[in-house]
XYZ file of C-alpha atoms in Angstrom:
673
model
C 56.865 183.608 87.523
C 55.995 186.420 89.924
C 57.780 184.918 92.927
C 60.989 184.054 91.058
C 61.153 187.416 89.266
C 60.604 189.280 92.502
C 62.750 187.113 94.781
C 64.773 190.267 95.527
C 61.896 191.297 97.799
C 62.801 188.392 100.073
C 65.976 190.138 101.236
C 64.755 193.700 100.695
C 61.898 193.422 103.203
C 64.185 192.616 106.181
C 66.513 195.459 105.122
C 63.575 197.897 105.119
C 62.438 196.412 108.435
C 65.842 197.219 109.920
C 65.587 200.901 109.003
C 61.925 201.260 110.002
C 62.564 199.682 113.412
C 65.560 201.922 114.041
C 63.748 205.085 112.975
C 60.289 204.660 114.516
C 60.382 201.343 116.391
C 60.301 202.839 119.892
C 57.159 204.789 119.042
C 55.217 201.682 117.962
C 52.978 199.685 120.321
C 55.267 196.634 120.294
C 58.508 198.655 120.118
C 59.227 197.600 116.531
C 58.927 193.830 116.963
C 55.694 193.800 114.948
C 57.573 195.246 111.965
C 60.261 192.548 112.163
C 57.744 189.702 112.478
C 55.641 191.048 109.591
C 58.665 191.527 107.316
C 60.012 188.023 107.943
C 56.557 186.507 107.618
C 56.198 188.144 104.210
C 59.677 186.962 103.188
C 58.740 183.431 104.261
C 55.597 183.489 102.082
C 57.610 184.824 99.142
C 60.192 182.079 99.670
C 57.533 179.370 99.649
C 56.100 180.897 96.465
C 59.550 180.914 94.857
C 60.043 177.270 95.861
C 56.711 176.244 94.330
C 57.475 178.066 91.087
C 60.978 176.590 91.007
C 59.563 173.076 91.340
C 57.207 173.875 88.469
C 59.997 174.979 86.116
C 60.639 172.705 83.109
C 63.293 170.021 83.548
C 66.060 169.750 80.975
C 67.329 166.218 80.257
C 66.242 162.841 81.518
C 66.982 160.508 84.415
C 70.237 161.260 86.215
C 70.951 164.042 83.695
C 67.750 165.947 84.479
C 68.080 169.449 85.948
C 66.486 172.880 85.967
C 68.260 175.937 84.638
C 68.792 178.763 87.110
C 66.678 181.889 86.982
C 68.832 185.042 86.730
C 67.718 188.648 86.824
C 69.905 191.750 86.894
C 68.280 194.532 88.894
C 70.711 197.365 88.217
C 74.350 198.126 87.475
C 76.144 198.228 90.811
C 79.321 199.862 89.537
C 81.663 199.819 86.562
C 85.476 199.589 86.414
C 86.620 200.378 82.893
C 85.155 197.654 80.697
C 84.100 195.535 83.682
C 80.452 196.084 84.607
C 79.224 194.583 87.878
C 75.483 194.011 88.114
C 73.417 193.587 91.255
C 70.783 190.922 90.797
C 69.438 187.546 91.828
C 70.474 184.000 90.939
C 67.803 181.459 91.871
C 68.434 177.732 91.578
C 67.580 174.695 93.691
C 70.319 175.421 96.226
C 69.168 179.029 96.632
C 65.502 178.033 96.964
C 66.280 175.431 99.642
C 68.285 177.987 101.618
C 65.606 180.672 101.218
C 62.994 178.369 102.727
C 65.302 177.344 105.582
C 66.485 180.854 106.456
C 63.080 182.539 106.363
C 61.397 179.675 108.252
C 63.928 179.668 111.079
C 64.170 183.459 111.262
C 60.386 183.903 111.352
C 60.108 181.401 114.205
C 62.992 183.100 116.036
C 61.241 186.461 115.669
C 58.043 184.989 117.125
C 59.885 183.163 119.921
C 61.657 186.406 120.867
C 58.360 188.207 121.484
C 58.118 186.372 124.804
C 61.752 185.519 125.464
C 63.086 189.079 124.995
C 59.966 190.894 126.212
C 61.620 192.832 129.039
C 64.989 193.310 127.389
C 66.635 196.705 127.837
C 67.412 196.996 124.115
C 64.345 195.257 122.721
C 63.982 197.561 119.697
C 67.651 197.385 118.732
C 67.527 193.602 119.085
C 64.760 193.295 116.490
C 66.506 195.706 114.142
C 69.700 193.654 114.318
C 67.782 190.401 113.857
C 66.197 191.679 110.624
C 69.486 192.901 109.158
C 71.223 189.678 110.183
C 68.658 187.635 108.275
C 68.880 189.896 105.229
C 72.640 189.308 105.060
C 72.153 185.552 104.657
C 69.343 186.074 102.144
C 71.560 188.375 100.061
C 74.297 185.735 100.137
C 72.121 182.836 98.973
C 70.515 184.797 96.106
C 73.783 186.355 94.924
C 74.851 185.838 91.348
C 78.308 187.360 91.793
C 81.105 186.770 94.248
C 81.038 190.448 95.231
C 77.365 190.254 96.137
C 78.178 187.164 98.178
C 80.854 189.195 99.938
C 78.274 191.876 100.768
C 75.917 189.410 102.446
C 78.856 187.655 104.113
C 80.104 190.846 105.763
C 76.630 192.055 106.763
C 76.309 188.858 108.782
C 79.742 189.399 110.292
C 78.758 192.857 111.491
C 75.361 191.756 112.812
C 76.804 188.753 114.634
C 79.163 191.149 116.427
C 76.236 193.358 117.460
C 73.957 190.506 118.535
C 76.558 188.381 120.331
C 77.534 191.507 122.247
C 73.898 192.559 122.726
C 74.430 192.811 126.496
C 77.789 194.523 126.077
C 77.845 195.947 129.610
C 79.128 192.560 130.824
C 82.758 192.112 129.819
C 82.251 188.430 129.013
C 79.721 189.355 126.339
C 81.782 192.107 124.735
C 84.840 189.819 124.749
C 82.841 187.076 123.016
C 81.632 189.521 120.360
C 85.155 190.750 119.690
C 86.482 187.200 119.590
C 83.871 186.183 117.016
C 84.486 189.292 114.942
C 88.270 189.048 114.807
C 88.410 185.276 114.370
C 86.040 185.306 111.414
C 87.819 188.361 109.983
C 91.031 186.324 110.014
C 89.416 183.860 107.647
C 87.772 186.596 105.594
C 91.150 187.726 104.336
C 91.108 184.486 102.363
C 87.716 185.358 100.888
C 89.033 188.634 99.494
C 92.129 186.925 98.102
C 90.116 184.059 96.602
C 87.604 186.386 94.934
C 90.469 188.420 93.463
C 92.256 185.342 92.104
C 89.075 183.997 90.507
C 88.255 187.423 89.025
C 91.463 187.511 87.011
C 91.671 183.759 86.458
C 88.198 183.566 84.879
C 88.753 186.527 82.544
C 87.876 189.473 84.780
C 84.415 188.481 85.940
C 82.703 188.214 89.313
C 79.860 186.118 87.878
C 79.748 182.919 89.947
C 78.257 180.806 87.141
C 80.908 181.911 84.650
C 83.657 181.225 87.193
C 82.312 177.711 87.827
C 82.028 177.058 84.103
C 85.589 178.273 83.545
C 86.777 175.864 86.240
C 84.977 172.912 84.680
C 86.134 173.683 81.136
C 89.777 174.019 82.146
C 89.948 177.708 81.217
C 91.873 178.358 84.442
C 95.140 176.626 85.232
C 95.088 174.101 88.061
C 97.557 176.231 90.011
C 95.230 179.252 89.874
C 92.255 177.118 90.912
C 94.213 175.563 93.760
C 95.334 178.911 95.182
C 91.825 180.346 94.876
C 90.255 177.286 96.532
C 92.740 177.358 99.421
C 92.082 181.067 99.991
C 88.303 180.638 99.876
C 88.493 177.648 102.193
C 90.293 179.775 104.787
C 87.188 181.961 104.880
C 85.008 178.870 105.201
C 87.076 177.599 108.148
C 86.576 180.906 109.959
C 82.905 181.449 109.174
C 81.768 177.860 109.671
C 83.866 177.403 112.827
C 86.065 174.597 111.547
C 89.296 173.478 113.167
C 91.436 175.392 114.045
C 89.242 178.545 113.979
C 86.277 176.923 115.745
C 87.023 178.520 119.120
C 84.798 181.574 118.638
C 81.490 179.749 118.231
C 80.993 178.301 121.767
C 81.819 181.723 123.269
C 79.202 183.264 120.978
C 76.605 181.759 123.325
C 77.002 184.991 125.325
C 74.329 186.508 123.088
C 70.564 185.998 123.499
C 69.492 182.377 122.947
C 67.248 183.132 119.915
C 70.301 184.688 118.259
C 72.227 181.493 118.982
C 69.476 179.506 117.281
C 69.627 181.737 114.203
C 73.432 181.657 114.018
C 73.666 177.883 114.422
C 70.730 176.834 112.298
C 70.257 179.164 109.336
C 72.821 181.961 109.070
C 76.465 182.827 109.782
C 78.065 179.399 110.334
C 76.082 177.829 107.480
C 77.381 180.559 105.155
C 80.778 178.868 104.829
C 79.256 175.527 103.869
C 76.992 177.311 101.398
C 80.003 179.024 99.806
C 81.662 175.669 99.121
C 78.387 174.284 97.748
C 77.818 177.328 95.509
C 81.391 177.355 94.159
C 81.689 173.562 94.203
C 83.131 173.156 90.669
C 86.071 175.342 91.747
C 86.775 173.188 94.819
C 85.961 169.962 92.987
C 88.566 170.615 90.302
C 91.135 172.296 92.546
C 91.279 169.446 95.082
C 90.529 166.633 92.612
C 87.622 165.440 94.739
C 86.632 161.795 93.971
C 89.961 161.348 92.183
C 92.116 161.532 95.304
C 91.825 159.656 98.619
C 92.381 162.820 100.652
C 91.932 166.587 100.370
C 91.937 169.576 102.756
C 88.137 169.871 102.885
C 87.629 166.266 103.979
C 90.526 166.410 106.454
C 89.402 169.605 108.191
C 85.793 168.425 108.294
C 86.782 165.043 109.730
C 88.994 166.541 112.421
C 86.257 168.985 113.401
C 83.657 166.221 113.770
C 85.696 164.391 116.406
C 87.314 167.214 118.382
C 84.053 169.162 118.745
C 82.053 166.100 119.755
C 84.654 165.274 122.425
C 84.393 168.774 123.881
C 80.612 168.463 124.180
C 81.076 165.762 126.846
C 82.783 168.074 129.344
C 80.357 171.007 129.177
C 77.964 171.976 131.964
C 76.334 174.789 129.990
C 73.552 173.351 127.827
C 74.087 175.974 125.129
C 77.766 175.093 124.882
C 76.899 171.414 124.470
C 74.706 172.422 121.550
C 77.372 174.800 120.250
C 80.003 172.069 120.061
C 77.361 169.850 118.508
C 76.892 172.470 115.789
C 80.638 172.635 115.179
C 80.680 168.844 114.828
C 77.679 168.812 112.465
C 79.237 171.549 110.356
C 82.226 169.229 110.176
C 79.895 166.591 108.686
C 78.720 169.056 106.042
C 82.251 170.146 105.167
C 83.543 166.572 105.129
C 80.613 165.560 102.943
C 81.554 168.179 100.371
C 85.158 167.016 100.624
C 84.257 163.403 99.803
C 81.973 164.287 96.900
C 78.607 163.938 98.686
C 77.235 167.291 97.486
C 73.545 166.417 97.788
C 74.034 164.809 101.201
C 75.864 167.849 102.567
C 73.325 170.351 101.257
C 70.502 168.155 102.537
C 72.230 168.062 105.926
C 72.197 171.890 105.966
C 68.460 171.667 105.303
C 67.543 169.077 107.947
C 70.052 170.204 110.582
C 68.549 173.697 110.586
C 65.220 172.473 111.939
C 66.335 170.220 114.771
C 69.243 172.426 115.830
C 66.963 175.486 115.969
C 64.524 173.373 118.004
C 67.296 172.410 120.435
C 68.560 175.964 120.938
C 65.105 177.412 121.335
C 64.355 174.513 123.691
C 67.379 175.544 125.776
C 65.945 179.057 125.798
C 62.581 177.736 126.969
C 64.299 175.854 129.812
C 66.213 178.960 130.896
C 63.090 181.126 130.618
C 60.726 178.931 132.628
C 62.663 176.079 134.180
C 66.001 177.231 135.572
C 65.559 180.948 136.257
C 67.726 182.188 133.368
C 70.509 179.699 134.064
C 72.003 177.379 131.435
C 73.973 175.240 133.883
C 72.672 171.684 133.605
C 74.491 170.405 136.694
C 73.567 173.204 139.103
C 70.147 174.460 138.040
C 68.404 171.786 135.990
C 67.328 168.171 136.371
C 63.849 166.755 136.886
C 62.197 169.151 134.423
C 60.437 166.438 132.395
C 57.112 166.677 134.208
C 57.148 170.441 134.730
C 57.880 171.217 131.064
C 56.263 168.416 129.021
C 56.137 170.250 125.665
C 59.700 171.492 125.913
C 60.819 168.008 126.983
C 59.057 166.211 124.121
C 60.305 168.580 121.434
C 63.851 168.542 122.842
C 63.943 164.728 122.790
C 62.593 164.579 119.220
C 65.228 167.047 118.025
C 67.955 165.158 119.917
C 66.993 161.849 118.309
C 67.013 163.566 114.909
C 70.483 164.913 115.668
C 71.640 161.420 116.661
C 70.650 160.171 113.207
C 67.999 157.657 114.231
C 65.409 156.774 111.531
C 62.943 157.852 110.399
C 63.789 161.320 111.735
C 65.372 163.970 109.512
C 68.987 163.701 110.649
C 69.230 160.049 109.633
C 68.541 160.624 105.941
C 71.024 163.460 105.449
C 73.833 162.026 107.607
C 73.457 158.619 105.939
C 73.969 160.177 102.505
C 77.251 161.741 103.638
C 78.495 158.425 105.051
C 77.377 156.628 101.907
C 79.200 159.122 99.709
C 82.384 158.760 101.740
C 82.271 154.961 101.469
C 81.424 154.839 97.753
C 83.830 157.581 96.613
C 86.971 156.020 98.037
C 87.049 157.871 101.368
C 86.618 154.850 103.625
C 88.584 156.356 106.491
C 86.288 159.378 106.584
C 83.270 157.105 106.653
C 84.698 155.607 109.845
C 85.229 159.125 111.221
C 81.579 159.894 110.477
C 80.407 156.728 112.225
C 82.489 157.514 115.324
C 81.051 161.019 115.281
C 77.528 159.576 115.106
C 78.236 157.434 118.183
C 79.626 160.401 120.107
C 76.707 162.637 119.099
C 74.124 160.162 120.353
C 76.050 159.671 123.591
C 76.542 163.318 124.563
C 72.949 164.206 123.687
C 71.781 161.366 125.939
C 73.903 162.906 128.693
C 72.369 166.309 127.971
C 68.796 164.994 128.196
C 69.520 163.173 131.441
C 71.136 166.151 133.173
C 68.388 168.491 132.032
C 65.163 166.539 132.386
C 65.783 163.548 134.669
C 66.947 162.984 138.224
C 66.301 165.465 141.006
C 65.761 169.141 140.320
C 68.938 170.921 141.399
C 67.720 174.495 141.118
C 66.207 176.654 143.845
C 62.542 175.632 143.569
C 61.581 177.954 146.426
C 62.934 180.907 144.485
C 61.647 179.820 141.094
C 59.232 176.954 140.477
C 59.732 175.371 137.007
C 56.749 175.555 134.686
C 55.964 175.273 130.993
C 56.755 178.246 128.765
C 54.024 180.346 127.084
C 52.676 179.459 123.665
C 54.836 182.040 121.875
C 57.808 179.909 122.973
C 56.358 176.399 122.761
C 54.591 177.060 119.425
C 57.842 177.406 117.439
C 59.234 174.352 119.281
C 56.318 172.176 118.178
C 56.543 173.435 114.586
C 60.291 172.717 114.445
C 59.887 169.294 116.031
C 57.430 168.351 113.276
C 59.973 169.411 110.666
C 62.663 167.483 112.552
C 60.597 164.351 111.955
C 59.341 164.914 108.415
C 61.894 167.035 106.555
C 64.213 164.094 105.914
C 61.539 162.243 103.974
C 62.027 164.670 101.071
C 65.082 162.652 100.062
C 64.096 159.215 101.331
C 64.625 156.243 98.971
C 62.034 156.203 96.219
C 61.203 159.871 96.823
C 64.465 161.782 96.381
C 62.641 165.024 95.628
C 65.326 167.160 97.270
C 67.998 165.786 94.939
C 65.785 166.410 91.889
C 64.992 169.973 92.998
C 68.588 170.957 93.771
C 70.411 169.248 90.901
C 71.973 171.770 88.507
C 73.547 171.520 85.032
C 76.925 172.463 86.537
C 76.835 169.477 88.902
C 75.899 167.186 86.018
C 78.710 168.605 83.904
C 81.176 168.070 86.761
C 79.998 164.433 87.109
C 79.384 164.736 90.837
C 78.644 161.170 91.948
C 75.231 160.238 93.315
C 74.609 156.879 94.973
C 71.479 154.865 95.653
C 70.389 154.222 99.232
C 72.379 151.413 100.830
C 70.737 149.294 103.542
C 74.067 147.972 104.925
C 75.511 151.477 105.285
C 72.291 152.710 106.883
C 72.242 149.749 109.275
C 75.820 150.414 110.391
C 75.060 154.116 110.874
C 71.955 153.365 112.966
C 73.868 150.781 114.994
C 76.494 153.361 115.939
C 73.807 155.864 116.901
C 71.884 153.360 119.013
C 75.145 152.233 120.632
C 75.813 155.826 121.640
C 72.363 156.129 123.203
C 72.815 152.794 124.997
C 76.195 153.776 126.441
C 74.777 157.120 127.583
C 71.787 155.385 129.165
C 73.914 152.833 131.026
C 76.369 155.491 132.192
C 73.891 158.108 133.417
C 70.541 156.414 134.030
C 71.839 153.106 135.323
C 74.999 154.589 136.848
C 77.084 151.774 135.366
C 80.682 152.139 134.283
C 83.894 153.335 135.942
C 82.647 156.636 137.361
C 85.404 158.828 138.751
C 88.038 157.061 136.663
C 89.328 160.406 135.397
C 90.136 161.361 138.973
C 91.853 158.090 139.849
C 93.902 157.448 136.706
C 96.464 160.136 135.977
C 96.546 159.619 132.175
C 92.746 159.880 131.991
C 92.745 162.858 134.340
C 95.273 164.549 132.065
C 93.030 163.810 129.092
C 89.990 165.222 130.871
C 91.933 168.360 131.784
C 93.048 168.626 128.154
C 89.386 168.610 127.096
C 88.324 171.021 129.838
C 90.916 173.475 128.553
C 89.608 173.010 124.993
C 92.909 171.577 123.746
C 94.578 174.766 125.030
C 93.812 176.418 121.694
C 92.318 179.484 123.369
C 95.442 179.817 125.468
C 97.592 179.367 122.379
C 95.701 182.059 120.498
C 95.293 184.450 123.432
C 98.691 184.113 125.065
C 100.737 182.750 122.212
C 99.557 184.362 119.001
C 97.712 187.463 120.224
C 99.942 187.903 123.287
C 103.164 187.625 121.301
C 101.875 190.225 118.884
C 99.972 192.418 121.328
C 102.825 192.660 123.885
C 105.571 193.912 121.529
C 103.110 196.198 119.771
C 101.935 197.601 123.123
C 105.526 198.158 124.256
C 106.433 199.764 120.935
C 103.393 202.021 121.122
C 104.246 202.964 124.731
C 107.864 203.744 123.791
C 106.628 205.784 120.829
C 104.212 207.609 123.109
C 106.861 208.358 125.734
C 109.766 209.175 123.466
C 108.335 210.336 120.162
C 104.873 211.754 120.791
C 105.691 213.131 124.252
C 109.048 214.349 122.891
C 107.284 216.235 120.127
C 104.724 217.655 122.559
C 107.431 218.667 125.049
C 109.580 220.072 122.252
C 106.715 222.159 120.954
C 106.039 223.363 124.506
C 109.737 224.262 125.051
C 109.900 226.085 121.710
C 106.633 227.882 122.457
C 108.007 228.947 125.831
C 111.224 230.298 124.268
C 109.341 232.117 121.532
C 106.981 233.579 124.111
C 109.966 234.733 126.212
C 111.591 236.351 123.175
C 108.364 238.054 122.149
C 107.792 239.318 125.677
C 111.375 240.342 126.498
C 112.468 241.756 123.163
C 109.494 242.464 120.903
C 107.010 243.570 123.544
C 109.187 245.069 126.282
C 111.957 246.631 124.203
C 110.597 247.325 120.740
C 106.852 247.828 121.155
C 107.037 249.369 124.638
C 110.214 251.228 123.616
C 108.436 252.825 120.683
C 105.462 253.752 122.820
C 107.664 255.059 125.634
C 109.889 256.892 123.124
C 106.898 258.584 121.565
C 105.733 259.654 125.022
C 109.210 260.904 125.986
C 109.505 262.852 122.735
C 106.132 264.461 123.266
C 107.014 265.308 126.842
C 110.441 266.782 125.977
C 109.055 268.643 123.002
C 106.399 270.088 125.238
C 109.057 271.200 127.753
C 110.970 273.050 125.043
C 107.853 274.656 123.685
C 106.861 275.753 127.185
C 110.095 277.812 127.367
C 109.172 279.615 124.176
C 105.617 280.369 125.273
C 106.323 283.331 127.673
C 103.527 285.693 126.590
C 106.004 288.551 125.805
C 105.354 290.274 122.453
C 108.929 291.528 121.995
C 110.217 287.906 122.437
C 107.822 286.581 119.788
C 108.913 289.456 117.442
C 112.563 288.548 117.958
C 111.843 284.882 117.157
C 109.989 285.860 114.009
C 112.835 288.152 112.968
C 115.384 285.399 113.589
C 113.327 282.930 111.578
C 113.073 285.418 108.689
C 116.832 285.907 108.745
C 117.437 282.112 108.639
C 114.917 281.699 105.834
C 116.499 284.477 103.782
C 119.989 283.069 104.351
C 118.906 279.621 103.217
C 117.415 281.079 100.037
C 120.679 282.856 99.255
C 122.787 279.753 100.005
C 120.670 277.027 98.323
C 119.244 278.788 95.231
C 122.443 279.661 93.425
């Protein structure tokens, strides 16, 4: 049990890497990158060891009731509030193990990819330090046994995403994107604090996630308390996982280095919100009566996000923004899946999506590095790259087909389970939403492949001739493309190992529904995906269809403009919400500055001037100088009198002495009676 008992090393090593890189990284031969790669490589090995030992743990129960009990270990007492003791430890179950493997795999490959991609970066050492800490935040979150420990990992990622998105902060666009991501996710995080607080008191003053889930299932918390806690927590999920209406920050986050984008979109940050719902699923399951109601907030928000994000992907010229909106849409699938009761399908979609989405983002980085001279504009600087970049092209196509949900690639198996769950659990409308989303995904990825790899090269070939990227870049792409093909087979019909490994006693107790593979549902799903590819092929390759219709037809032109402006949500938030708050606050602050602060400063200056005048005119000139001048005058006048007496005549001195003796004798006679 070495790997399970010491799973805390998995997140500790990247934390130590962060400090070592910051302290001595610039003095090392590779400027600290070797420390980051070694730390994540070790964490990856430890994660694989933990997964193997988890699979080898004894199974309790039989058939559909079979599950493994979680492994818990308290490392130390974090703090104590009266009788409430909060421990810091690890909670390892199937969900945690799956996430550990995903996070360390993707992060290790991103670290390796960055060796070439970020080689000449001006803040190379700081980049690797931030990358290590960013990864550790997600690892702390997935191994957390308490909601407070989850909060710690959650906020570490928030801080690191701000630093890494704004890595090139000298450009205003980048610093604005970092601030936008930070403040938008912080808006949702208010809900996390509120939700944790409600559950703490509702479950009998405990932060233990397992005890909270058990209390929810056993009815030890009122439905009202559960509902308020679930709504608050879901607000945090909406912000972190970029769900409607707080999805606007994620596409702008592409301002950061491309490897960071891959890590954010595939294994950390945005996946954290989905993980939170999966980890605290009994709370959400009972609060929203999932599988006992035809609609709930989780399914609704996820369904809306699938469609609106996919639509926005069609009007993007930046390849990273196409992939960003794709991520938002796929996160919508995961959230919707949890909302319709497809827990295994949603968690499996986290698992498979990580590999092909990381492959796509790193592929975009490879194209920018070696094919388009650091440009991500598909329409201006790409096209015709298929022959110049064969490895990048092949891996990008494989990952795109996996994303489109075409069998037997990974995306098909996980997406199909979500659609199946929606159809079987009474959420037929959301199954239709998922099918439409599958069609749109296949179509916009076909567009992306065409604009990037086919047609004539639109970049400046004389200035930069496209060529294949070095092995440090293509190596991770090949590895991820293999996983994009094979990872889905872990839960294929007749295998279903992923479901067996991740099933927990809490899910069994909650009676989360699981459904057998359905050929009709799978056939419909594949048909929609293939239809999307066909429409994209006919539109772009064959140039069929009403091209330019958005320019000729006013209603369609208005719709296209609506999409180009991202539903005007950014304008609403920037000008409406932020502007309406920022303007009055700015005016109030200016008025306070001019009338209150300046008034106080001017008043103090006026009073100081008057006091100084009084001190100078009265105290200094009249009293102090008067005393000094008076003492001088007295000395001078006394000296003048004494000069009259000092004549040098003996008879005059004798007369004075005689007179003094007479006065002395008279005073004795008068005052001693």
